[in-house]
Amino acid sequence: MKLYNSATRTKDDFVPNSPDIVKMYTCGPTVYHFAHIGNLRSYIMEDILEKHLRYVGYNVKRVMNITDVGHLTSDADEGEDKMLKGAKRENKSVMDIARFYTDAFFSDCGKLNIKTPDVVEPATNCIDDYIKIITKLMDTGYAYFSGGNVYFDTSRLEKYYIFNDFNADDLDVGVREGVEEDTNKRNKNDFVLWFTKSKFEDQALKWDSPWGVGYPGWHIECSGISMKHLGEDLDIHCGGIDNAFPHHTNEIAQSESYLGHKWCNYWMHVLHLNTNSGKMSKSKGEFLTVALLEEKGYDPLAYRLFCLQSHYRKSLVFSWENLDNAQGSYNKLINRVAALKSTGEAVDENAFNALKEKFVAALDNDLNTSLAVTALYDVLKYNTNDDTKLAAIADFDKVLSLSLIEKADRRREDLKKQAVVAGQFTIVSETGEQDSEVEAKILARQDAKKAKNFAEADRIRDELKAAGIEITDIPHGAKWKRV
Ligand code: AMP
Ligand code: ZN
């Protein structure tokens, strides 16, 4: 498998440190508000990576943190504490806010068929792990105490910027709008490992430490949680592209200085979901949630399909029109799967393998999900029996996770129920498509026939024909298709 590695800036062959297990770490959500569908784009694409690795035979151990402490409103070390801000907004305790939005996050993930990682660890659970790392960094001179806080000293590193060729001035905290320079720092990129003195004296969660009562910086939590559960070597670290700097850059700085060796081999970054007015952002407050999509009548899995239709390394523009199109494609896809009938025929192994080869090749090429979706459509068109098609669809859906088989089963059930409601008169769409207007006209034609009003029955048939709908009478019903 080839995976684009932000650290090498090339598509690299993926080779895990150990053949037995792929160790994967994901930056989890900051739980001071609902996740927006941009955040969830990142988690959908990371879910595809994990599932594809499993699909091609790897064992995967995936760990994710929950940022329930320490993430400040700016990506620098200043700004307001996001959890505290959420607690104030809702007049609740920080822990209540964390619990509520963690549950909401996993509920959204469930609706999008995003698998829960093997280990989910709230940052507040691992204070001792951070203290252990920071203590060693202090002992070895990588960290210093200044103005009540412990900072990482970036001047000790030979190479600090890993992922980009940013102009160092652009990254200067002091020149960013609305962010004051922290005069305790020796170097502009130094970052806080442990706060005892921050602007927020009312910071709710504090712990004792060798440097005084305080709380950890944001970056240290991911190094600490990763090492706690995955040890000293990591295969893949994922996150949205905004995490590359400073978060992941700082994670590498502190982890490798602590360990004394390379830490993580592959860095996977998902590009942003944007709206016409720019990046969808949680802190700006203007964001779309899964609940809102549902309220507007969209299936969350149509959003998943929307994400899969484009590559994770391209930014994606959200619009309602784009989502309408994805919902339409999703409905049609389910209808086409529902139109397949299992007759208990043997799976044609040659056809199955040919289809699968194309699917795997797409995902093996840096997770080309849009080609993988094309490979799924190829199954429907392929010249083979329906049992083979259903087997291939169920197989691909282990990775795509669009609930294709379950939804198609439900669609068939719905069609059957409709037939019963219509009084033993069965209306069958040859493609599985549902169209209540067409169905109503077919029923009206049937009523006319029953009333021996054959002129009216013929008129309805002609009307449907003019609209491109062909109907054929079958025992106790009629079938139809678009021509
Ligand atoms: P947060 O909860 O803000 O820590 O973000 C959770 C995840 O969503 C991180 O991996 C971010 O990099 C990612 N993320 C944030 N905004 C977007 C966006 N607009 N599109 C895609 N991913 C995003
Ligand atoms: Zn992280």
Short mmCIF file of C-alpha atoms and ligand atoms in Angstrom, two decimals:
data_model
loop_
_atom_site.label_atom_id
_atom_site.label_comp_id
_atom_site.label_asym_id
_atom_site.label_seq_id
_atom_site.Cartn_x
_atom_site.Cartn_y
_atom_site.Cartn_z
CA MET A 1 0.00 0.00 0.00
CA LYS A 2 1.16 3.53 -0.75
CA LEU A 3 0.34 6.32 1.64
CA TYR A 4 1.23 9.97 1.31
CA ASN A 5 3.46 10.84 4.20
CA SER A 6 3.42 14.51 5.20
CA ALA A 7 6.81 14.09 6.84
CA THR A 8 8.57 12.97 3.65
CA ARG A 9 6.14 14.78 1.34
CA THR A 10 5.98 11.73 -0.93
CA LYS A 11 3.71 8.75 -1.41
CA ASP A 12 5.63 6.09 0.49
CA ASP A 13 5.23 2.31 0.55
CA PHE A 14 3.59 1.52 3.82
CA VAL A 15 5.73 -0.85 5.89
CA PRO A 16 4.82 -1.14 9.57
CA ASN A 17 7.54 -1.46 12.22
CA SER A 18 6.24 -4.90 13.11
CA PRO A 19 4.48 -7.27 10.69
CA ASP A 20 2.09 -8.27 13.49
CA ILE A 21 0.47 -4.96 14.28
CA VAL A 22 -0.02 -1.50 12.87
CA LYS A 23 0.10 1.12 15.61
CA MET A 24 -2.08 4.05 14.73
CA TYR A 25 -2.78 7.22 16.68
CA THR A 26 -5.50 9.76 15.97
CA CYS A 27 -5.91 13.21 17.47
CA GLY A 28 -9.35 13.10 19.02
CA PRO A 29 -11.93 15.85 19.36
CA THR A 30 -11.85 18.83 21.67
CA VAL A 31 -15.06 18.25 23.57
CA TYR A 32 -16.28 21.75 24.31
CA HIS A 33 -18.90 21.68 21.56
CA PHE A 34 -20.44 19.40 18.97
CA ALA A 35 -18.15 18.10 16.25
CA HIS A 36 -18.90 19.82 12.95
CA ILE A 37 -19.06 17.89 9.71
CA GLY A 38 -15.57 19.19 8.84
CA ASN A 39 -14.09 17.48 11.90
CA LEU A 40 -16.05 14.41 10.90
CA ARG A 41 -14.58 14.47 7.39
CA SER A 42 -11.20 13.89 9.03
CA TYR A 43 -12.57 11.04 11.14
CA ILE A 44 -14.34 9.43 8.15
CA MET A 45 -11.14 9.39 6.10
CA GLU A 46 -9.09 8.09 9.04
CA ASP A 47 -11.72 5.39 9.53
CA ILE A 48 -11.24 4.37 5.88
CA LEU A 49 -7.49 4.11 6.48
CA GLU A 50 -7.95 1.90 9.54
CA LYS A 51 -10.56 -0.30 7.86
CA HIS A 52 -8.53 -0.66 4.67
CA LEU A 53 -5.48 -1.74 6.67
CA ARG A 54 -7.60 -4.37 8.39
CA TYR A 55 -9.22 -5.36 5.06
CA VAL A 56 -5.85 -6.12 3.47
CA GLY A 57 -4.89 -8.24 6.47
CA TYR A 58 -3.14 -6.09 9.05
CA ASN A 59 -3.93 -6.14 12.73
CA VAL A 60 -4.40 -2.57 13.83
CA LYS A 61 -4.31 -1.03 17.26
CA ARG A 62 -5.72 2.45 17.08
CA VAL A 63 -5.67 4.92 19.93
CA MET A 64 -7.45 8.25 20.18
CA ASN A 65 -7.39 10.95 22.84
CA ILE A 66 -10.26 13.08 24.00
CA THR A 67 -9.06 16.64 24.56
CA ASP A 68 -10.87 17.49 27.76
CA VAL A 69 -8.19 19.80 29.14
CA GLY A 70 -5.57 22.23 27.96
CA HIS A 71 -6.66 23.19 24.46
CA LEU A 72 -6.58 26.95 24.22
CA THR A 73 -8.65 29.01 21.82
CA SER A 74 -5.65 29.96 19.76
CA ASP A 75 -3.34 27.30 18.41
CA ALA A 76 -0.57 29.05 20.28
CA ASP A 77 -0.26 28.87 24.03
CA GLU A 78 -2.32 31.93 24.66
CA GLY A 79 -6.02 32.43 24.28
CA GLU A 80 -8.86 31.18 26.36
CA ASP A 81 -9.19 27.61 27.55
CA LYS A 82 -11.73 26.01 25.22
CA MET A 83 -13.24 23.71 27.84
CA LEU A 84 -13.68 26.56 30.27
CA LYS A 85 -15.27 28.64 27.56
CA GLY A 86 -17.76 25.83 26.84
CA ALA A 87 -18.55 25.41 30.53
CA LYS A 88 -19.22 29.14 30.94
CA ARG A 89 -21.38 29.23 27.82
CA GLU A 90 -23.62 26.45 29.11
CA ASN A 91 -23.34 27.14 32.80
CA LYS A 92 -22.12 23.63 33.50
CA SER A 93 -18.98 22.13 35.00
CA VAL A 94 -16.05 21.37 32.72
CA MET A 95 -16.45 17.63 33.39
CA ASP A 96 -20.16 17.76 32.51
CA ILE A 97 -19.34 19.55 29.28
CA ALA A 98 -16.65 16.98 28.47
CA ARG A 99 -18.96 14.04 29.16
CA PHE A 100 -21.84 15.48 27.17
CA TYR A 101 -19.84 16.34 24.06
CA THR A 102 -17.81 13.13 24.17
CA ASP A 103 -21.07 11.15 24.06
CA ALA A 104 -22.39 13.42 21.31
CA PHE A 105 -19.19 12.85 19.31
CA PHE A 106 -19.49 9.05 19.46
CA SER A 107 -23.17 9.23 18.65
CA ASP A 108 -22.32 11.22 15.50
CA CYS A 109 -19.55 8.75 14.67
CA GLY A 110 -22.06 5.91 15.03
CA LYS A 111 -24.41 7.57 12.54
CA LEU A 112 -21.54 7.92 10.09
CA ASN A 113 -20.39 4.31 10.60
CA ILE A 114 -17.06 5.50 12.00
CA LYS A 115 -15.60 2.71 14.11
CA THR A 116 -14.64 3.63 17.67
CA PRO A 117 -10.84 3.26 18.06
CA ASP A 118 -9.58 0.35 20.16
CA VAL A 119 -8.51 2.74 22.91
CA VAL A 120 -10.16 6.08 23.65
CA GLU A 121 -8.40 7.99 26.38
CA PRO A 122 -9.49 11.30 27.92
CA ALA A 123 -6.49 13.58 28.41
CA THR A 124 -7.39 14.06 32.09
CA ASN A 125 -6.72 10.34 32.73
CA CYS A 126 -3.01 10.46 32.02
CA ILE A 127 -1.54 13.31 34.06
CA ASP A 128 1.20 11.06 35.51
CA ASP A 129 2.31 10.10 32.01
CA TYR A 130 2.77 13.76 31.02
CA ILE A 131 4.61 14.52 34.26
CA LYS A 132 7.00 11.62 33.57
CA ILE A 133 7.83 12.94 30.09
CA ILE A 134 8.16 16.56 31.21
CA THR A 135 10.40 15.55 34.13
CA LYS A 136 12.83 13.84 31.76
CA LEU A 137 12.73 16.78 29.34
CA MET A 138 13.61 19.08 32.26
CA ASP A 139 16.42 16.74 33.41
CA THR A 140 17.92 16.56 29.94
CA GLY A 141 17.70 20.30 29.29
CA TYR A 142 14.98 20.18 26.63
CA ALA A 143 12.59 22.05 28.87
CA TYR A 144 12.88 25.07 31.14
CA PHE A 145 10.80 26.75 33.82
CA SER A 146 9.90 30.36 33.25
CA GLY A 147 7.29 32.65 34.74
CA GLY A 148 5.53 29.73 36.45
CA ASN A 149 5.22 27.52 33.35
CA VAL A 150 7.34 24.75 31.87
CA TYR A 151 8.31 25.32 28.24
CA PHE A 152 9.88 23.13 25.60
CA ASP A 153 13.07 24.70 24.30
CA THR A 154 12.91 24.45 20.51
CA SER A 155 16.42 25.91 20.13
CA ARG A 156 17.73 22.50 21.28
CA LEU A 157 16.49 20.88 18.07
CA GLU A 158 18.44 20.57 14.86
CA LYS A 159 15.22 20.55 12.86
CA TYR A 160 11.96 21.88 14.22
CA TYR A 161 9.72 22.31 11.13
CA ILE A 162 8.82 18.90 9.81
CA PHE A 163 5.84 19.27 7.55
CA ASN A 164 6.29 22.51 5.72
CA ASP A 165 8.54 25.20 4.52
CA PHE A 166 6.67 27.90 6.36
CA ASN A 167 8.27 31.23 6.58
CA ALA A 168 9.31 31.27 10.23
CA ASP A 169 7.97 34.83 10.55
CA ASP A 170 4.47 33.67 9.62
CA LEU A 171 4.56 31.30 12.52
CA ASP A 172 5.67 33.90 14.96
CA VAL A 173 3.00 34.00 17.65
CA GLY A 174 3.69 37.66 18.25
CA VAL A 175 2.70 38.66 14.74
CA ARG A 176 -0.56 36.73 14.67
CA GLU A 177 -3.57 38.90 14.98
CA GLY A 178 -5.09 39.04 18.43
CA VAL A 179 -2.41 36.90 20.05
CA GLU A 180 -0.02 38.41 22.53
CA GLU A 181 3.55 37.25 22.67
CA ASP A 182 4.40 35.22 25.76
CA THR A 183 7.43 37.00 27.19
CA ASN A 184 8.38 33.96 29.30
CA LYS A 185 9.51 32.11 26.18
CA ARG A 186 13.15 31.99 25.16
CA ASN A 187 12.31 31.31 21.51
CA LYS A 188 9.21 32.17 19.56
CA ASN A 189 8.30 28.54 18.81
CA ASP A 190 8.75 27.30 22.38
CA PHE A 191 5.53 25.88 23.74
CA VAL A 192 4.07 25.13 27.14
CA LEU A 193 4.37 21.63 28.54
CA TRP A 194 2.90 22.46 31.94
CA PHE A 195 1.04 25.54 33.12
CA THR A 196 0.99 26.68 36.71
CA LYS A 197 0.45 30.32 35.84
CA SER A 198 -1.97 31.08 33.15
CA LYS A 199 -4.33 33.91 32.52
CA PHE A 200 -7.17 31.74 33.79
CA GLU A 201 -7.04 31.65 37.52
CA ASP A 202 -10.45 29.98 37.46
CA GLN A 203 -9.14 27.01 35.45
CA ALA A 204 -11.31 24.22 36.84
CA LEU A 205 -9.04 21.20 36.55
CA LYS A 206 -5.65 21.32 38.21
CA TRP A 207 -3.19 18.71 39.40
CA ASP A 208 -0.14 18.68 41.59
CA SER A 209 3.21 18.44 39.82
CA PRO A 210 6.94 18.94 40.55
CA TRP A 211 6.49 22.49 39.15
CA GLY A 212 3.43 23.41 41.16
CA VAL A 213 -0.31 22.94 40.87
CA GLY A 214 -1.43 23.33 37.29
CA TYR A 215 -2.42 21.56 34.10
CA PRO A 216 -0.75 20.13 30.99
CA GLY A 217 -0.27 21.89 27.68
CA TRP A 218 -2.31 20.62 24.76
CA HIS A 219 0.49 18.98 22.75
CA ILE A 220 1.89 16.80 25.53
CA GLU A 221 -1.35 14.88 25.86
CA CYS A 222 -1.04 13.21 22.47
CA SER A 223 2.59 12.20 23.04
CA GLY A 224 1.74 10.87 26.52
CA ILE A 225 -1.38 8.97 25.51
CA SER A 226 0.24 7.52 22.42
CA MET A 227 3.28 6.25 24.34
CA LYS A 228 1.12 4.91 27.17
CA HIS A 229 -0.85 2.65 24.82
CA LEU A 230 1.40 2.15 21.81
CA GLY A 231 4.91 2.29 23.23
CA GLU A 232 7.93 4.08 21.82
CA ASP A 233 7.29 3.51 18.11
CA LEU A 234 4.30 4.61 16.19
CA ASP A 235 3.46 3.60 12.61
CA ILE A 236 0.82 6.16 11.63
CA HIS A 237 -0.31 9.39 13.24
CA CYS A 238 -3.39 11.08 11.76
CA GLY A 239 -5.24 14.33 12.06
CA GLY A 240 -6.70 17.21 10.12
CA ILE A 241 -4.22 19.40 8.26
CA ASP A 242 -4.56 22.23 10.80
CA ASN A 243 -2.96 19.90 13.33
CA ALA A 244 0.29 19.64 11.35
CA PHE A 245 1.46 22.92 12.79
CA PRO A 246 1.97 23.58 15.62
CA HIS A 247 0.38 20.51 17.25
CA HIS A 248 2.07 17.64 15.43
CA THR A 249 5.29 19.55 15.01
CA ASN A 250 5.41 20.02 18.77
CA GLU A 251 4.44 16.40 19.43
CA ILE A 252 7.43 15.27 17.38
CA ALA A 253 9.75 17.74 19.11
CA GLN A 254 8.88 16.59 22.61
CA SER A 255 8.43 12.86 21.84
CA GLU A 256 11.72 12.43 20.00
CA SER A 257 13.63 14.52 22.53
CA TYR A 258 12.18 12.36 25.28
CA LEU A 259 12.73 9.04 23.53
CA GLY A 260 16.08 9.83 21.94
CA HIS A 261 14.99 8.26 18.65
CA LYS A 262 12.52 8.60 15.80
CA TRP A 263 8.97 8.26 16.97
CA CYS A 264 6.43 8.02 14.15
CA ASN A 265 7.03 6.90 10.57
CA TYR A 266 3.93 8.06 8.66
CA TRP A 267 1.89 11.23 9.08
CA MET A 268 -1.51 11.31 7.44
CA HIS A 269 -3.29 14.68 7.24
CA VAL A 270 -6.79 15.20 5.97
CA LEU A 271 -7.47 18.45 4.12
CA HIS A 272 -10.27 20.65 5.27
CA LEU A 273 -13.93 20.80 4.56
CA ASN A 274 -14.59 24.37 3.58
CA THR A 275 -17.66 26.43 3.00
CA ASN A 276 -17.80 29.25 0.48
CA SER A 277 -16.64 31.56 3.22
CA GLY A 278 -13.61 29.46 4.21
CA LYS A 279 -12.67 26.70 6.63
CA MET A 280 -15.45 25.26 8.72
CA SER A 281 -14.33 25.97 12.23
CA LYS A 282 -15.59 24.96 15.64
CA SER A 283 -14.24 27.98 17.45
CA LYS A 284 -15.90 30.41 15.02
CA GLY A 285 -19.20 28.83 16.02
CA GLU A 286 -20.59 28.75 12.46
CA PHE A 287 -20.70 25.08 11.75
CA LEU A 288 -22.88 22.27 10.57
CA THR A 289 -23.57 19.21 12.66
CA VAL A 290 -24.83 15.72 11.89
CA ALA A 291 -27.99 16.60 13.83
CA LEU A 292 -28.62 19.52 11.48
CA LEU A 293 -28.19 17.32 8.41
CA GLU A 294 -30.70 14.87 9.89
CA GLU A 295 -33.13 17.67 10.71
CA LYS A 296 -33.01 18.71 7.09
CA GLY A 297 -33.83 15.14 6.03
CA TYR A 298 -30.39 13.95 4.92
CA ASP A 299 -29.06 10.52 5.76
CA PRO A 300 -25.68 10.95 7.54
CA LEU A 301 -24.36 8.18 5.28
CA ALA A 302 -25.05 10.38 2.25
CA TYR A 303 -22.53 12.77 3.83
CA ARG A 304 -20.11 9.86 4.22
CA LEU A 305 -20.55 9.07 0.51
CA PHE A 306 -20.00 12.77 -0.28
CA CYS A 307 -16.65 12.59 1.56
CA LEU A 308 -15.65 9.35 -0.15
CA GLN A 309 -16.28 10.83 -3.57
CA SER A 310 -13.22 13.06 -3.23
CA HIS A 311 -9.64 12.51 -2.19
CA TYR A 312 -8.64 13.22 1.41
CA ARG A 313 -5.66 15.32 0.28
CA LYS A 314 -7.85 17.82 -1.53
CA SER A 315 -9.90 20.36 0.30
CA LEU A 316 -13.59 19.80 -0.15
CA VAL A 317 -16.23 22.48 -0.53
CA PHE A 318 -19.49 21.85 1.22
CA SER A 319 -22.73 23.16 -0.26
CA TRP A 320 -26.31 22.00 0.12
CA GLU A 321 -26.42 21.38 -3.61
CA ASN A 322 -23.41 19.06 -3.36
CA LEU A 323 -25.04 17.23 -0.47
CA ASP A 324 -28.33 16.94 -2.42
CA ASN A 325 -26.39 15.29 -5.22
CA ALA A 326 -24.72 12.90 -2.81
CA GLN A 327 -28.08 12.04 -1.21
CA GLY A 328 -29.52 11.38 -4.69
CA SER A 329 -26.57 9.12 -5.59
CA TYR A 330 -26.88 7.31 -2.28
CA ASN A 331 -30.61 6.64 -2.79
CA LYS A 332 -30.01 5.36 -6.30
CA LEU A 333 -27.18 3.16 -5.10
CA ILE A 334 -29.39 1.59 -2.42
CA ASN A 335 -32.16 1.07 -4.98
CA ARG A 336 -29.79 -0.65 -7.34
CA VAL A 337 -28.51 -2.94 -4.61
CA ALA A 338 -32.11 -3.62 -3.53
CA ALA A 339 -32.90 -4.69 -7.11
CA LEU A 340 -30.33 -7.52 -6.84
CA LYS A 341 -31.85 -10.86 -5.87
CA SER A 342 -30.00 -13.60 -4.10
CA THR A 343 -30.97 -16.94 -5.62
CA GLY A 344 -28.42 -19.00 -3.72
CA GLU A 345 -26.17 -19.30 -6.76
CA ALA A 346 -22.47 -19.94 -6.16
CA VAL A 347 -20.26 -16.86 -6.09
CA ASP A 348 -18.29 -16.60 -9.32
CA GLU A 349 -14.77 -16.45 -7.86
CA ASN A 350 -13.15 -15.09 -11.01
CA ALA A 351 -15.59 -12.22 -11.26
CA PHE A 352 -15.36 -11.53 -7.53
CA ASN A 353 -11.56 -11.43 -7.59
CA ALA A 354 -11.43 -9.21 -10.67
CA LEU A 355 -13.78 -6.72 -9.02
CA LYS A 356 -11.94 -6.85 -5.73
CA GLU A 357 -8.57 -6.31 -7.37
CA LYS A 358 -9.71 -2.98 -8.73
CA PHE A 359 -11.19 -1.94 -5.39
CA VAL A 360 -8.04 -2.81 -3.45
CA ALA A 361 -5.80 -1.13 -6.03
CA ALA A 362 -7.76 2.11 -5.63
CA LEU A 363 -7.39 2.19 -1.86
CA ASP A 364 -3.81 0.92 -1.97
CA ASN A 365 -2.99 4.03 -3.97
CA ASP A 366 -3.04 6.53 -1.11
CA LEU A 367 -6.70 5.81 -0.30
CA ASN A 368 -8.26 6.79 -3.58
CA THR A 369 -11.79 6.52 -2.25
CA SER A 370 -13.47 8.04 -5.30
CA LEU A 371 -12.00 5.26 -7.47
CA ALA A 372 -13.03 2.75 -4.81
CA VAL A 373 -16.60 4.05 -5.14
CA THR A 374 -16.27 3.67 -8.93
CA ALA A 375 -15.16 0.07 -8.32
CA LEU A 376 -18.39 -0.37 -6.34
CA TYR A 377 -20.48 0.88 -9.29
CA ASP A 378 -18.53 -1.49 -11.54
CA VAL A 379 -19.92 -4.38 -9.48
CA LEU A 380 -23.47 -3.35 -10.38
CA LYS A 381 -22.62 -3.24 -14.09
CA TYR A 382 -20.50 -6.39 -14.18
CA ASN A 383 -21.64 -9.38 -16.18
CA THR A 384 -22.10 -11.89 -13.37
CA ASN A 385 -24.85 -13.32 -11.18
CA ASP A 386 -26.57 -11.29 -8.45
CA ASP A 387 -25.14 -13.45 -5.66
CA THR A 388 -21.62 -12.56 -6.78
CA LYS A 389 -22.55 -8.89 -6.92
CA LEU A 390 -24.07 -8.97 -3.46
CA ALA A 391 -20.99 -10.76 -2.09
CA ALA A 392 -18.67 -8.13 -3.60
CA ILE A 393 -20.79 -5.25 -2.32
CA ALA A 394 -20.88 -6.69 1.20
CA ASP A 395 -17.13 -7.18 1.03
CA PHE A 396 -16.31 -3.64 -0.17
CA ASP A 397 -18.66 -2.21 2.41
CA LYS A 398 -16.39 -3.54 5.18
CA VAL A 399 -14.24 -0.54 4.25
CA LEU A 400 -16.67 1.93 2.69
CA SER A 401 -19.21 1.40 5.50
CA LEU A 402 -22.22 2.76 3.66
CA SER A 403 -24.59 0.11 5.15
CA LEU A 404 -25.45 -0.92 1.59
CA ILE A 405 -26.72 -4.42 2.31
CA GLU A 406 -28.76 -3.43 5.40
CA LYS A 407 -30.32 -0.43 3.69
CA ALA A 408 -31.12 -2.45 0.56
CA ASP A 409 -32.79 -5.15 2.70
CA ARG A 410 -34.86 -2.44 4.37
CA ARG A 411 -35.76 -0.95 1.01
CA ARG A 412 -36.99 -4.34 -0.21
CA GLU A 413 -39.05 -4.73 2.96
CA ASP A 414 -40.54 -1.26 2.44
CA LEU A 415 -41.48 -2.10 -1.11
CA LYS A 416 -43.15 -5.31 0.06
CA LYS A 417 -45.08 -3.41 2.73
CA GLN A 418 -46.22 -0.89 0.16
CA ALA A 419 -47.47 -3.73 -1.98
CA VAL A 420 -49.53 -5.04 0.94
CA VAL A 421 -50.96 -1.60 1.64
CA ALA A 422 -51.99 -1.43 -1.99
CA GLY A 423 -54.20 -4.51 -1.41
CA GLN A 424 -52.33 -7.45 -2.88
CA PHE A 425 -51.49 -5.38 -5.92
CA THR A 426 -47.72 -5.41 -6.19
CA ILE A 427 -45.84 -2.60 -7.85
CA VAL A 428 -42.33 -3.61 -8.72
CA SER A 429 -39.71 -1.22 -9.94
CA GLU A 430 -37.29 -3.14 -12.13
CA THR A 431 -34.36 -1.10 -10.82
CA GLY A 432 -35.59 -0.93 -7.23
CA GLU A 433 -36.21 2.80 -7.62
CA GLN A 434 -38.94 4.30 -5.51
CA ASP A 435 -41.14 7.00 -6.98
CA SER A 436 -44.38 7.67 -5.19
CA GLU A 437 -45.83 9.65 -8.13
CA VAL A 438 -45.31 6.79 -10.55
CA GLU A 439 -46.67 4.30 -8.01
CA ALA A 440 -49.77 6.45 -7.46
CA LYS A 441 -50.44 6.56 -11.21
CA ILE A 442 -50.05 2.81 -11.55
CA LEU A 443 -52.53 2.35 -8.70
CA ALA A 444 -54.94 4.82 -10.33
CA ARG A 445 -54.69 2.82 -13.57
CA GLN A 446 -55.43 -0.37 -11.63
CA ASP A 447 -58.49 1.28 -10.03
CA ALA A 448 -59.68 2.36 -13.47
CA LYS A 449 -59.26 -1.19 -14.78
CA LYS A 450 -61.22 -2.58 -11.82
CA ALA A 451 -64.00 -0.10 -12.59
CA LYS A 452 -63.85 -1.27 -16.22
CA ASN A 453 -62.90 2.26 -17.27
CA PHE A 454 -60.40 0.99 -19.82
CA ALA A 455 -60.16 4.32 -21.65
CA GLU A 456 -58.91 5.95 -18.43
CA ALA A 457 -56.53 3.01 -17.78
CA ASP A 458 -55.05 3.42 -21.26
CA ARG A 459 -54.83 7.17 -20.83
CA ILE A 460 -52.76 6.74 -17.65
CA ARG A 461 -50.52 4.20 -19.34
CA ASP A 462 -49.95 6.65 -22.22
CA GLU A 463 -49.28 9.47 -19.81
CA LEU A 464 -46.64 7.38 -18.05
CA LYS A 465 -45.18 6.35 -21.40
CA ALA A 466 -44.89 10.00 -22.41
CA ALA A 467 -42.98 10.58 -19.18
CA GLY A 468 -40.57 7.79 -20.12
CA ILE A 469 -42.08 5.14 -17.83
CA GLU A 470 -42.87 1.73 -19.25
CA ILE A 471 -45.25 -0.52 -17.33
CA THR A 472 -45.82 -4.23 -17.83
CA ASP A 473 -48.62 -6.18 -16.20
CA ILE A 474 -47.54 -9.11 -14.05
CA PRO A 475 -49.72 -11.53 -12.00
CA HIS A 476 -51.32 -9.49 -9.16
CA GLY A 477 -49.46 -6.35 -10.06
CA ALA A 478 -47.40 -4.32 -12.47
CA LYS A 479 -43.74 -3.65 -12.94
CA TRP A 480 -42.21 -0.47 -14.27
CA LYS A 481 -38.96 0.98 -15.47
CA ARG A 482 -37.65 4.13 -17.04
CA VAL A 483 -36.87 3.78 -20.74
P1 AMP B 1 -10.82 19.60 17.17
O1 AMP B 1 -12.02 19.02 17.83
O2 AMP B 1 -10.98 21.06 16.85
O3 AMP B 1 -9.56 19.32 17.94
O4 AMP B 1 -10.69 18.90 15.76
C1 AMP B 1 -10.86 17.52 15.58
C2 AMP B 1 -10.26 17.08 14.25
O5 AMP B 1 -10.92 17.74 13.15
C3 AMP B 1 -8.78 17.43 14.11
O6 AMP B 1 -8.13 16.33 13.47
C4 AMP B 1 -8.78 18.64 13.20
O7 AMP B 1 -7.58 18.76 12.50
C5 AMP B 1 -9.94 18.32 12.28
N1 AMP B 1 -10.57 19.48 11.63
C6 AMP B 1 -10.83 20.69 12.15
N2 AMP B 1 -11.49 21.48 11.26
C7 AMP B 1 -11.64 20.74 10.12
C8 AMP B 1 -12.24 20.97 8.83
N3 AMP B 1 -12.85 22.12 8.53
N4 AMP B 1 -12.19 19.97 7.93
C9 AMP B 1 -11.61 18.78 8.22
N5 AMP B 1 -11.04 18.50 9.43
C10 AMP B 1 -11.05 19.45 10.37
ZN ZN B 2 -3.13 15.40 18.99
#
